[in-house]
């Protein structure tokens, strides 16, 4: 029986993770490993799935369960605890152990892109991935504000955004699913006309390669980056965790 790994999420047929690991296993001669999707409608379905797959060694967690997974864990890595979200779980004899490799993937893919003007950032969305982004920005000394359709105290609504704010906030990170395949025409409702060459737009989405959010930024001369490298970096970090003795 093969060592099994999985992606846990909802409506995840679009995900590149399964193909990424399938290619990795073939390339590295890991014939004893397999990666599958656990596409579930409720996190409560997960324990039964785990019990039904005794050769499951670990799994990734994606939208919308990066926070919902927390009550199912027996322990959590300090970084993931500080972030408040988990995207990687290792199965041990003592139970499920949660980690966050999103932060590592985001940090290592972002740092080479930063310029001196990128001192203030807008984080679009308030889900689990956005918490990892905020953790990284704080560690890099970049001030940030969340932008939400239903903002809490200290957060911006999309209707708050204007030319004056965008002049200050030159780093914009999309942590929402807006623009993900197949709904590629969607994008966060920003005043894109105020973007300039000073801006860096980073989209955690990697399918399609260039979302409408990134296309609109590029049209104004902004530097852009999608989530492909972040995906690969976090996946390799997850693999390292799963393979630890």
Short mmCIF file of C-alpha atoms in Angstrom, two decimals:
data_model
loop_
_atom_site.label_atom_id
_atom_site.label_comp_id
_atom_site.label_asym_id
_atom_site.label_seq_id
_atom_site.Cartn_x
_atom_site.Cartn_y
_atom_site.Cartn_z
CA UNK A 1 0.00 0.00 0.00
CA UNK A 2 1.32 3.44 -0.96
CA UNK A 3 2.08 6.23 1.48
CA UNK A 4 -0.83 8.60 0.98
CA UNK A 5 -0.91 12.41 1.11
CA UNK A 6 -3.84 14.68 0.37
CA UNK A 7 -5.28 18.14 -0.11
CA UNK A 8 -8.30 18.93 2.07
CA UNK A 9 -10.63 21.66 0.87
CA UNK A 10 -13.95 22.45 -0.79
CA UNK A 11 -14.42 22.58 -4.57
CA UNK A 12 -10.71 21.98 -5.20
CA UNK A 13 -10.73 20.33 -8.63
CA UNK A 14 -8.88 23.43 -9.92
CA UNK A 15 -5.94 22.91 -7.53
CA UNK A 16 -2.45 22.30 -8.89
CA UNK A 17 -1.32 20.50 -5.74
CA UNK A 18 -2.22 16.99 -6.86
CA UNK A 19 -0.48 17.44 -10.22
CA UNK A 20 2.52 19.08 -8.53
CA UNK A 21 3.07 16.18 -6.16
CA UNK A 22 2.35 13.56 -8.84
CA UNK A 23 5.12 15.09 -10.97
CA UNK A 24 7.41 15.34 -7.95
CA UNK A 25 6.89 11.70 -6.99
CA UNK A 26 7.56 10.56 -10.56
CA UNK A 27 10.61 12.80 -10.96
CA UNK A 28 12.16 11.67 -7.68
CA UNK A 29 11.32 7.99 -8.11
CA UNK A 30 8.90 7.91 -5.17
CA UNK A 31 6.72 5.10 -6.49
CA UNK A 32 5.48 4.35 -2.98
CA UNK A 33 3.78 7.76 -2.65
CA UNK A 34 0.44 9.07 -3.88
CA UNK A 35 -1.32 12.45 -3.49
CA UNK A 36 -5.11 12.79 -3.73
CA UNK A 37 -7.86 15.36 -3.20
CA UNK A 38 -10.24 15.16 -0.24
CA UNK A 39 -12.98 17.46 -1.50
CA UNK A 40 -15.38 17.83 1.42
CA UNK A 41 -18.35 20.08 2.09
CA UNK A 42 -17.86 20.23 5.86
CA UNK A 43 -14.79 19.85 8.05
CA UNK A 44 -16.75 17.36 10.17
CA UNK A 45 -16.34 14.86 7.32
CA UNK A 46 -12.58 14.75 7.75
CA UNK A 47 -12.13 12.39 10.75
CA UNK A 48 -13.99 9.61 8.96
CA UNK A 49 -11.86 10.11 5.86
CA UNK A 50 -8.68 9.89 7.91
CA UNK A 51 -9.90 6.73 9.61
CA UNK A 52 -10.75 5.20 6.22
CA UNK A 53 -7.20 5.80 4.93
CA UNK A 54 -4.77 4.22 7.40
CA UNK A 55 -1.81 4.91 5.09
CA UNK A 56 -2.44 8.67 5.10
CA UNK A 57 0.75 10.33 6.36
CA UNK A 58 -0.20 13.98 6.09
CA UNK A 59 -2.27 16.50 4.20
CA UNK A 60 -2.47 20.10 3.06
CA UNK A 61 -5.43 22.27 4.01
CA UNK A 62 -6.90 24.95 1.76
CA UNK A 63 -10.00 27.15 1.49
CA UNK A 64 -12.14 27.24 3.57
CA UNK A 65 -10.70 25.02 6.33
CA UNK A 66 -7.40 26.61 7.41
CA UNK A 67 -9.04 27.78 10.63
CA UNK A 68 -11.77 25.15 10.89
CA UNK A 69 -9.11 22.42 11.18
CA UNK A 70 -7.79 23.82 14.48
CA UNK A 71 -10.21 21.98 16.84
CA UNK A 72 -9.23 18.65 15.26
CA UNK A 73 -5.52 19.04 16.06
CA UNK A 74 -3.75 17.43 19.00
CA UNK A 75 -0.93 20.00 18.83
CA UNK A 76 0.16 22.97 16.75
CA UNK A 77 3.50 24.40 15.71
CA UNK A 78 4.28 27.80 17.33
CA UNK A 79 4.34 29.63 13.98
CA UNK A 80 0.95 28.23 12.97
CA UNK A 81 -0.39 29.08 16.43
CA UNK A 82 0.81 32.67 16.09
CA UNK A 83 -0.81 32.93 12.66
CA UNK A 84 -4.04 31.26 13.76
CA UNK A 85 -4.31 29.14 10.62
CA UNK A 86 -2.96 25.78 9.44
CA UNK A 87 -2.26 24.62 5.90
CA UNK A 88 -0.18 21.51 6.62
CA UNK A 89 -1.00 18.60 8.93
CA UNK A 90 1.21 15.68 9.87
CA UNK A 91 -0.40 12.49 11.14
CA UNK A 92 1.46 11.07 14.14
CA UNK A 93 0.71 8.32 16.67
CA UNK A 94 -0.24 11.10 19.10
CA UNK A 95 -2.70 12.70 16.70
CA UNK A 96 -2.81 15.51 14.13
CA UNK A 97 -0.06 18.13 14.30
CA UNK A 98 -0.69 21.45 12.54
CA UNK A 99 1.84 23.66 10.74
CA UNK A 100 1.75 26.71 8.50
CA UNK A 101 4.04 26.63 5.46
CA UNK A 102 2.10 29.40 3.68
CA UNK A 103 4.09 31.97 5.66
CA UNK A 104 7.40 30.52 4.49
CA UNK A 105 6.26 30.30 0.87
CA UNK A 106 4.90 33.84 0.86
CA UNK A 107 7.94 35.35 2.58
CA UNK A 108 10.52 33.72 0.33
CA UNK A 109 8.65 34.62 -2.86
CA UNK A 110 7.92 38.21 -1.76
CA UNK A 111 11.28 39.34 -0.42
CA UNK A 112 13.12 39.51 -3.77
CA UNK A 113 10.34 41.75 -5.15
CA UNK A 114 10.31 44.41 -2.44
CA UNK A 115 11.47 47.95 -3.17
CA UNK A 116 12.15 50.81 -0.73
CA UNK A 117 8.67 52.31 -1.32
CA UNK A 118 6.89 49.13 -0.20
CA UNK A 119 6.47 50.16 3.44
CA UNK A 120 2.67 49.90 3.64
CA UNK A 121 0.48 47.05 2.41
CA UNK A 122 -3.19 46.30 1.84
CA UNK A 123 -4.29 42.71 2.48
CA UNK A 124 -7.42 41.93 0.49
CA UNK A 125 -9.52 39.40 2.39
CA UNK A 126 -9.51 38.14 5.96
CA UNK A 127 -9.43 34.35 5.59
CA UNK A 128 -6.79 31.90 6.78
CA UNK A 129 -4.25 32.74 4.07
CA UNK A 130 -4.46 36.43 4.92
CA UNK A 131 -3.31 35.68 8.47
CA UNK A 132 -0.10 34.10 7.16
CA UNK A 133 0.45 37.14 4.94
CA UNK A 134 -0.03 39.49 7.89
CA UNK A 135 2.43 37.44 9.97
CA UNK A 136 5.08 37.77 7.26
CA UNK A 137 4.51 41.49 6.71
CA UNK A 138 4.85 42.13 10.43
CA UNK A 139 8.10 40.16 10.53
CA UNK A 140 9.42 42.27 7.64
CA UNK A 141 8.44 45.55 9.29
CA UNK A 142 5.79 46.38 6.68
CA UNK A 143 2.71 48.13 8.06
CA UNK A 144 -0.56 46.66 6.79
CA UNK A 145 -4.32 47.02 6.87
CA UNK A 146 -6.93 44.44 5.97
CA UNK A 147 -9.58 45.23 3.36
CA UNK A 148 -12.91 43.43 3.68
CA UNK A 149 -16.43 43.48 2.30
CA UNK A 150 -17.56 43.49 5.94
CA UNK A 151 -14.77 45.34 7.74
CA UNK A 152 -14.17 45.16 11.47
CA UNK A 153 -12.61 47.92 13.55
CA UNK A 154 -9.28 48.94 12.07
CA UNK A 155 -10.01 47.46 8.64
CA UNK A 156 -10.84 49.20 5.38
CA UNK A 157 -13.93 48.59 3.31
CA UNK A 158 -13.34 48.47 -0.43
CA UNK A 159 -15.35 51.68 -0.70
CA UNK A 160 -12.78 53.40 1.54
CA UNK A 161 -10.03 52.97 -1.01
CA UNK A 162 -9.12 56.05 -3.05
CA UNK A 163 -6.17 57.67 -4.76
CA UNK A 164 -4.77 59.10 -1.55
CA UNK A 165 -4.73 55.73 0.21
CA UNK A 166 -3.27 53.90 -2.78
CA UNK A 167 -0.46 56.44 -2.97
CA UNK A 168 0.52 55.33 0.55
CA UNK A 169 -0.23 51.61 0.26
CA UNK A 170 2.00 50.53 -2.61
CA UNK A 171 1.97 46.79 -1.83
CA UNK A 172 -1.38 45.06 -2.42
CA UNK A 173 -1.87 41.34 -1.75
CA UNK A 174 -4.98 39.53 -2.92
CA UNK A 175 -5.92 36.77 -0.46
CA UNK A 176 -9.47 36.39 -1.77
CA UNK A 177 -10.54 33.70 -4.27
CA UNK A 178 -11.78 36.37 -6.69
CA UNK A 179 -10.45 35.57 -10.14
CA UNK A 180 -9.75 31.88 -9.56
CA UNK A 181 -10.53 29.53 -12.46
CA UNK A 182 -13.20 29.17 -13.77
CA UNK A 183 -14.46 32.61 -12.64
CA UNK A 184 -11.49 34.37 -14.18
CA UNK A 185 -13.29 37.64 -14.96
CA UNK A 186 -13.81 38.44 -11.28
CA UNK A 187 -11.44 40.70 -9.36
CA UNK A 188 -11.35 42.71 -6.12
CA UNK A 189 -13.22 46.04 -6.52
CA UNK A 190 -10.24 48.41 -6.32
CA UNK A 191 -9.86 51.87 -7.88
CA UNK A 192 -7.33 50.48 -10.34
CA UNK A 193 -6.99 53.84 -12.09
CA UNK A 194 -4.82 55.02 -9.17
CA UNK A 195 -2.20 52.30 -9.54
CA UNK A 196 1.27 53.30 -10.72
CA UNK A 197 4.72 51.91 -11.43
CA UNK A 198 5.44 52.24 -7.70
CA UNK A 199 2.93 49.51 -6.86
CA UNK A 200 3.52 45.80 -6.40
CA UNK A 201 0.46 43.56 -6.79
CA UNK A 202 0.78 40.04 -5.43
CA UNK A 203 -2.00 37.52 -6.02
CA UNK A 204 -2.06 34.28 -4.03
CA UNK A 205 -4.04 32.78 -6.92
CA UNK A 206 -1.98 30.76 -9.41
CA UNK A 207 -4.74 29.55 -11.74
CA UNK A 208 -4.99 31.45 -14.05
CA UNK A 209 -1.38 32.56 -14.30
CA UNK A 210 -2.41 36.20 -14.69
CA UNK A 211 -5.68 37.07 -12.95
CA UNK A 212 -7.79 40.08 -13.85
CA UNK A 213 -6.41 41.73 -10.68
CA UNK A 214 -2.86 41.32 -12.01
CA UNK A 215 -3.81 42.30 -15.55
CA UNK A 216 -5.34 45.55 -14.34
CA UNK A 217 -2.24 46.29 -12.28
CA UNK A 218 0.13 45.55 -15.16
CA UNK A 219 -1.88 47.85 -17.42
CA UNK A 220 -0.98 50.69 -15.06
CA UNK A 221 2.69 49.76 -14.95
CA UNK A 222 2.57 48.02 -11.57
CA UNK A 223 4.88 45.08 -10.87
CA UNK A 224 2.92 41.84 -10.49
CA UNK A 225 3.40 38.35 -9.08
CA UNK A 226 1.10 35.34 -8.87
CA UNK A 227 1.05 32.57 -6.27
CA UNK A 228 2.85 29.85 -8.23
CA UNK A 229 6.21 30.17 -6.51
CA UNK A 230 4.52 30.46 -3.11
CA UNK A 231 2.64 27.22 -3.87
CA UNK A 232 5.83 25.40 -4.77
CA UNK A 233 7.76 26.68 -1.75
CA UNK A 234 5.01 25.85 0.73
CA UNK A 235 4.53 22.42 -0.86
CA UNK A 236 8.22 21.58 -0.49
CA UNK A 237 8.18 22.80 3.10
CA UNK A 238 5.14 20.59 3.78
CA UNK A 239 6.92 17.62 2.21
CA UNK A 240 9.87 18.20 4.54
CA UNK A 241 7.54 18.14 7.54
CA UNK A 242 5.81 14.94 6.44
CA UNK A 243 9.09 13.15 5.86
CA UNK A 244 10.62 14.02 9.21
CA UNK A 245 11.10 10.93 11.42
#
